[in-house]
mmCIF file of C-alpha atoms in Angstrom:
data_model
loop_
_atom_site.group_PDB
_atom_site.id
_atom_site.type_symbol
_atom_site.label_atom_id
_atom_site.label_comp_id
_atom_site.label_asym_id
_atom_site.label_seq_id
_atom_site.Cartn_x
_atom_site.Cartn_y
_atom_site.Cartn_z
ATOM 1 C CA LYS G 1 17.003 -2.866 17.122
ATOM 2 C CA LYS G 2 15.522 -3.703 13.507
ATOM 3 C CA LYS G 3 11.351 -3.561 14.736
ATOM 4 C CA LEU G 4 10.109 -1.832 17.308
ATOM 5 C CA LYS G 5 6.056 -1.515 17.671
ATOM 6 C CA ILE G 6 5.505 1.719 19.555
ATOM 7 C CA SER G 7 1.807 1.477 21.126
ATOM 8 C CA GLY G 8 -0.576 3.397 23.162
ATOM 9 C CA ARG G 9 -3.661 4.471 22.795
ATOM 10 C CA GLU G 10 -3.090 8.446 23.709
ATOM 11 C CA LEU G 11 0.071 8.096 20.996
ATOM 12 C CA ALA G 12 0.836 11.658 19.144
ATOM 13 C CA SER G 13 4.387 11.775 19.021
ATOM 14 C CA VAL G 14 6.957 9.646 17.452
ATOM 15 C CA PRO G 15 9.666 9.883 20.649
ATOM 16 C CA ALA G 16 12.809 11.654 20.024
ATOM 17 C CA GLN G 17 15.408 8.401 20.741
ATOM 18 C CA VAL G 18 13.568 6.172 17.675
ATOM 19 C CA PHE G 19 15.478 8.666 15.284
ATOM 20 C CA GLY G 20 18.587 7.129 16.687
ATOM 21 C CA LEU G 21 18.072 4.167 16.226
ATOM 22 C CA ASP G 22 20.244 3.991 12.659
ATOM 23 C CA GLN G 23 20.183 0.357 11.822
ATOM 24 C CA LEU G 24 15.639 0.241 12.413
ATOM 25 C CA GLN G 25 14.254 -1.940 9.322
ATOM 26 C CA VAL G 26 10.708 -2.112 10.680
ATOM 27 C CA LEU G 27 9.092 0.487 12.547
ATOM 28 C CA GLU G 28 5.265 0.310 13.172
ATOM 29 C CA MET G 29 3.286 3.252 15.038
ATOM 30 C CA SER G 30 -0.192 1.629 13.763
ATOM 31 C CA PRO G 31 -2.950 0.704 16.550
ATOM 32 C CA GLU G 32 -3.486 -3.029 17.398
ATOM 33 C CA ARG G 33 -6.134 -3.975 15.114
ATOM 34 C CA GLU G 34 -8.064 -6.173 17.545
ATOM 35 C CA SER G 35 -8.151 -2.975 20.581
ATOM 36 C CA CYS G 36 -10.201 -1.069 17.681
ATOM 37 C CA LEU G 37 -7.341 2.178 18.590
ATOM 38 C CA ARG G 38 -6.701 5.188 17.234
ATOM 39 C CA TYR G 39 -3.773 7.020 17.781
ATOM 40 C CA ARG G 40 -3.797 11.526 17.739
ATOM 41 C CA MET G 41 -0.548 11.556 15.674
ATOM 42 C CA GLU G 42 -1.028 14.200 12.836
ATOM 43 C CA LEU G 43 2.333 14.886 11.178
ATOM 44 C CA LEU G 44 5.257 12.721 10.947
ATOM 45 C CA PRO G 45 8.900 13.549 11.534
ATOM 46 C CA ARG G 46 10.816 15.162 9.639
ATOM 47 C CA GLU G 47 13.799 13.187 11.802
ATOM 48 C CA ILE G 48 12.544 9.648 10.122
ATOM 49 C CA SER G 49 14.779 10.800 7.606
ATOM 50 C CA HIS G 50 17.327 9.536 9.869
ATOM 51 C CA LEU G 51 16.582 5.997 9.822
ATOM 52 C CA ARG G 52 17.864 5.385 5.895
ATOM 53 C CA ASN G 53 17.765 1.708 6.832
ATOM 54 C CA LEU G 54 13.597 1.588 7.843
ATOM 55 C CA THR G 55 12.331 -1.322 4.827
ATOM 56 C CA CYS G 56 8.706 -0.877 6.835
ATOM 57 C CA LEU G 57 6.524 2.655 7.936
ATOM 58 C CA TYR G 58 3.501 1.079 9.512
ATOM 59 C CA VAL G 59 1.544 4.518 10.453
ATOM 60 C CA ASP G 60 -2.170 3.092 9.864
ATOM 61 C CA SER G 61 -5.310 5.216 11.754
ATOM 62 C CA ASN G 62 -3.730 8.424 12.934
ATOM 63 C CA ASN G 63 -4.544 11.499 12.082
ATOM 64 C CA LEU G 64 -1.474 13.096 10.117
ATOM 65 C CA LYS G 65 -2.622 15.479 8.188
ATOM 66 C CA LYS G 66 1.055 15.739 5.936
ATOM 67 C CA ILE G 67 4.069 13.261 4.829
ATOM 68 C CA PRO G 68 7.424 15.423 5.169
ATOM 69 C CA ALA G 69 9.632 15.689 1.850
ATOM 70 C CA GLU G 70 11.856 13.710 3.527
ATOM 71 C CA ILE G 71 10.337 10.167 3.006
ATOM 72 C CA GLY G 72 12.087 10.775 0.092
ATOM 73 C CA THR G 73 15.379 10.225 1.647
ATOM 74 C CA LEU G 74 14.449 6.313 2.699
ATOM 75 C CA SER G 75 15.565 5.107 -0.050
ATOM 76 C CA HIS G 76 15.084 0.682 1.012
ATOM 77 C CA LEU G 77 11.609 1.209 1.965
ATOM 78 C CA GLU G 78 9.675 -1.186 0.794
ATOM 79 C CA ARG G 79 6.380 -0.795 2.272
ATOM 80 C CA LEU G 80 4.570 1.845 3.751
ATOM 81 C CA THR G 81 0.775 1.868 4.523
ATOM 82 C CA LEU G 82 -0.884 5.189 5.246
ATOM 83 C CA SER G 83 -4.282 4.003 5.656
ATOM 84 C CA ASN G 84 -7.390 6.238 8.343
ATOM 85 C CA ASN G 85 -5.281 9.189 7.885
ATOM 86 C CA SER G 86 -6.634 12.933 7.402
ATOM 87 C CA LEU G 87 -4.709 12.856 3.789
ATOM 88 C CA SER G 88 -4.861 15.674 1.213
ATOM 89 C CA SER G 89 -1.616 15.166 -0.752
ATOM 90 C CA LEU G 90 1.334 13.802 -0.796
ATOM 91 C CA PRO G 91 4.731 15.312 -1.285
ATOM 92 C CA PRO G 92 5.894 14.969 -4.987
ATOM 93 C CA GLU G 93 9.453 13.261 -2.889
ATOM 94 C CA MET G 94 7.409 9.980 -2.469
ATOM 95 C CA GLY G 95 8.986 9.516 -6.219
ATOM 96 C CA ALA G 96 11.738 8.889 -5.088
ATOM 97 C CA LEU G 97 11.178 5.482 -3.270
ATOM 98 C CA GLN G 98 12.387 3.561 -5.971
ATOM 99 C CA ARG G 99 11.915 0.041 -3.642
ATOM 100 C CA LEU G 100 7.887 0.844 -2.487
ATOM 101 C CA HIS G 101 6.844 -2.731 -3.849
ATOM 102 C CA SER G 102 3.028 -1.513 -1.299
ATOM 103 C CA LEU G 103 1.094 1.557 -0.557
ATOM 104 C CA HIS G 104 -1.535 1.529 1.534
ATOM 105 C CA LEU G 105 -3.779 4.808 1.460
ATOM 106 C CA ALA G 106 -6.838 3.807 1.806
ATOM 107 C CA ASN G 107 -9.688 6.118 3.997
ATOM 108 C CA ASN G 108 -7.794 9.652 3.774
ATOM 109 C CA SER G 109 -8.711 12.535 1.940
ATOM 110 C CA LEU G 110 -7.233 12.131 -1.844
ATOM 111 C CA THR G 111 -9.212 13.473 -4.624
ATOM 112 C CA GLU G 112 -6.749 12.902 -7.359
ATOM 113 C CA LEU G 113 -3.726 9.897 -7.775
ATOM 114 C CA PRO G 114 -1.115 11.882 -7.215
ATOM 115 C CA ALA G 115 2.063 11.847 -10.239
ATOM 116 C CA PRO G 116 5.115 10.820 -7.843
ATOM 117 C CA LEU G 117 3.211 7.306 -7.349
ATOM 118 C CA CYS G 118 3.264 6.683 -11.164
ATOM 119 C CA GLN G 119 7.151 7.240 -10.962
ATOM 120 C CA LEU G 120 7.226 3.848 -8.842
ATOM 121 C CA ARG G 121 7.963 1.497 -11.113
ATOM 122 C CA SER G 122 9.086 -1.304 -8.410
ATOM 123 C CA LEU G 123 4.706 -0.856 -7.101
ATOM 124 C CA THR G 124 2.686 -3.959 -7.181
ATOM 125 C CA PHE G 125 -0.078 -3.322 -4.340
ATOM 126 C CA LEU G 126 -1.623 0.120 -4.322
ATOM 127 C CA ASP G 127 -4.882 1.066 -2.492
ATOM 128 C CA VAL G 128 -6.693 3.994 -2.491
ATOM 129 C CA SER G 129 -9.984 2.357 -1.880
ATOM 130 C CA ASP G 130 -12.660 5.892 0.092
ATOM 131 C CA ASN G 131 -11.180 8.378 -0.448
ATOM 132 C CA LYS G 132 -12.048 11.159 -3.103
ATOM 133 C CA ILE G 133 -10.570 10.266 -6.494
ATOM 134 C CA GLY G 134 -11.707 11.378 -9.509
ATOM 135 C CA THR G 135 -9.486 10.878 -11.984
ATOM 136 C CA ILE G 136 -6.504 8.070 -13.147
ATOM 137 C CA PRO G 137 -3.682 9.629 -14.527
ATOM 138 C CA SER G 138 -2.737 8.408 -17.714
ATOM 139 C CA SER G 139 0.891 8.511 -16.519
ATOM 140 C CA ILE G 140 -0.447 5.320 -13.838
ATOM 141 C CA ARG G 141 0.178 3.639 -17.471
ATOM 142 C CA HIS G 142 4.674 3.617 -16.054
ATOM 143 C CA LEU G 143 3.273 1.633 -13.068
ATOM 144 C CA GLU G 144 4.174 -1.808 -15.983
ATOM 145 C CA LYS G 145 5.124 -4.266 -12.589
ATOM 146 C CA LEU G 146 1.568 -3.448 -10.495
ATOM 147 C CA GLU G 147 -0.524 -6.208 -9.875
ATOM 148 C CA THR G 148 -3.665 -5.073 -7.530
ATOM 149 C CA LEU G 149 -4.653 -1.987 -7.856
ATOM 150 C CA LEU G 150 -7.775 -0.938 -4.857
ATOM 151 C CA LEU G 151 -10.225 1.880 -6.297
ATOM 152 C CA LEU G 152 -13.371 0.970 -4.129
ATOM 153 C CA PHE G 153 -15.356 3.900 -2.886
ATOM 154 C CA ASN G 154 -14.535 6.912 -4.859
ATOM 155 C CA SER G 155 -15.587 8.999 -7.376
ATOM 156 C CA LEU G 156 -14.240 7.870 -10.747
ATOM 157 C CA GLU G 157 -16.368 8.557 -13.730
ATOM 158 C CA SER G 158 -14.655 6.883 -16.394
ATOM 159 C CA LEU G 159 -10.978 4.910 -16.766
ATOM 160 C CA PRO G 160 -8.164 5.836 -19.384
ATOM 161 C CA GLU G 161 -7.206 3.419 -21.785
ATOM 162 C CA ASP G 162 -4.429 3.537 -20.323
ATOM 163 C CA VAL G 163 -4.819 0.748 -16.725
ATOM 164 C CA CYS G 164 -5.319 -1.372 -19.837
ATOM 165 C CA LEU G 165 -1.426 -1.493 -20.760
ATOM 166 C CA LEU G 166 -1.352 -2.372 -16.864
ATOM 167 C CA ARG G 167 -0.880 -6.464 -18.508
ATOM 168 C CA ASN G 168 0.227 -7.144 -14.560
ATOM 169 C CA LEU G 169 -2.667 -6.694 -12.709
ATOM 170 C CA ARG G 170 -3.964 -9.391 -11.041
ATOM 171 C CA THR G 171 -6.247 -7.874 -9.232
ATOM 172 C CA LEU G 172 -8.830 -4.518 -9.863
ATOM 173 C CA TRP G 173 -11.449 -3.608 -7.619
ATOM 174 C CA LEU G 174 -13.679 -1.129 -8.958
ATOM 175 C CA GLY G 175 -16.809 -1.334 -6.723
ATOM 176 C CA ASN G 176 -18.559 1.327 -5.395
ATOM 177 C CA ASN G 177 -17.703 4.509 -8.070
ATOM 178 C CA HIS G 178 -19.685 6.176 -11.087
ATOM 179 C CA LEU G 179 -18.387 3.746 -14.204
ATOM 180 C CA TRP G 180 -20.522 4.073 -16.565
ATOM 181 C CA SER G 181 -18.097 2.665 -19.459
ATOM 182 C CA LEU G 182 -15.485 0.425 -19.446
ATOM 183 C CA PRO G 183 -12.033 1.079 -22.179
ATOM 184 C CA ALA G 184 -12.528 -0.693 -25.566
ATOM 185 C CA SER G 185 -9.141 -1.760 -24.824
ATOM 186 C CA PHE G 186 -10.247 -3.340 -21.034
ATOM 187 C CA GLY G 187 -10.568 -6.900 -22.312
ATOM 188 C CA GLU G 188 -6.997 -7.380 -23.054
ATOM 189 C CA LEU G 189 -5.742 -7.416 -19.322
ATOM 190 C CA VAL G 190 -6.028 -11.229 -19.211
ATOM 191 C CA ASN G 191 -4.712 -11.423 -15.971
ATOM 192 C CA LEU G 192 -7.632 -10.743 -14.059
ATOM 193 C CA ASP G 193 -9.057 -13.413 -12.300
ATOM 194 C CA TRP G 194 -13.321 -13.561 -13.606
ATOM 195 C CA GLY G 195 -14.700 -16.854 -11.697
ATOM 196 C CA TYR G 196 -18.018 -16.117 -10.604
ATOM 197 C CA ASN G 197 -17.586 -16.984 -6.623
ATOM 198 C CA TYR G 198 -14.061 -15.213 -6.265
ATOM 199 C CA CYS G 199 -13.800 -12.271 -8.929
ATOM 200 C CA SER G 200 -10.473 -9.861 -8.321
ATOM 201 C CA CYS G 201 -12.647 -7.980 -11.033
ATOM 202 C CA ASN G 202 -15.559 -5.740 -9.314
ATOM 203 C CA PHE G 203 -17.280 -3.261 -10.886
ATOM 204 C CA GLU G 204 -20.313 -3.871 -8.351
ATOM 205 C CA GLY G 205 -21.839 -0.337 -7.536
ATOM 206 C CA ASN G 206 -21.225 1.524 -11.232
ATOM 207 C CA PRO G 207 -23.829 2.222 -13.247
ATOM 208 C CA LEU G 208 -22.565 0.365 -15.886
ATOM 209 C CA GLU G 209 -23.914 0.778 -19.194
ATOM 210 C CA SER G 210 -20.609 -0.046 -22.059
ATOM 211 C CA PRO G 211 -20.992 -3.318 -20.896
ATOM 212 C CA PRO G 212 -23.227 -3.836 -19.089
ATOM 213 C CA PRO G 213 -22.777 -6.070 -16.193
ATOM 214 C CA GLU G 214 -23.617 -8.970 -17.718
ATOM 215 C CA VAL G 215 -21.457 -9.519 -20.067
ATOM 216 C CA CYS G 216 -18.135 -7.837 -16.796
ATOM 217 C CA SER G 217 -18.954 -10.937 -15.909
ATOM 218 C CA ARG G 218 -18.459 -13.390 -18.444
ATOM 219 C CA GLY G 219 -14.989 -12.168 -19.189
ATOM 220 C CA PRO G 220 -12.531 -10.908 -21.099
ATOM 221 C CA GLU G 221 -13.315 -12.372 -24.046
ATOM 222 C CA GLU G 222 -16.747 -11.133 -24.100
ATOM 223 C CA ILE G 223 -15.734 -7.854 -23.052
ATOM 224 C CA ARG G 224 -13.085 -7.845 -26.011
ATOM 225 C CA ASP G 225 -15.865 -9.026 -28.129
ATOM 226 C CA TYR G 226 -19.059 -6.447 -26.807
ATOM 227 C CA PHE G 227 -16.477 -4.327 -28.225
ATOM 228 C CA LEU G 228 -15.829 -5.890 -31.192
ATOM 229 C CA SER G 229 -19.160 -5.967 -32.430
ATOM 230 C CA PHE G 230 -19.175 -1.826 -32.943
ATOM 231 C CA HIS G 231 -16.542 -2.328 -35.515
ATOM 232 C CA ARG G 232 -17.809 -4.116 -37.609
#
């Protein structure tokens, strides 16, 4: 088998036979989206390391409280979805997943953006919405290929200037945080979609004062001019 989906209303553990499928590439252990189920699996077994050929691992909407260090041995992993769990931290070994380009961590209990994530140089999609993240480490600048960064519903009070070095960003959602200002070089993120109907740069729900919301909505040129006016 190259692809396997495990389902069940009361799924609480991974059947041991799964770890003998050493050619498995896609493993899905998330409820069907339309069923509104929530599985009860609290631990991802250390034996996940036996599945060395995995490229996609879907474990959304369980009750995971911990990810084993052995996740770092899955060197072929490209997509990992861990949203809607009970994770408060991630193992540093995740920094070894150098082929990972898509990581979903929305709706967990993270209070900070774990440092290992900033070692994932191939990452193009990162969703850490709806956690309790209060700061973004300056090391985020290493995610030079990042195109999508979702930070909605966190506790951010400021953004580091290093976010403005992510010149490949096309989507940046910052809604419903505690941001009152943006970095002075924010207007350098010219690849963001600043349209009025679909704005891939989202600020709603923040007490922004510098620049004010009406300036932000006009795009990068207006933001640059706003900050330049203080240096004239």
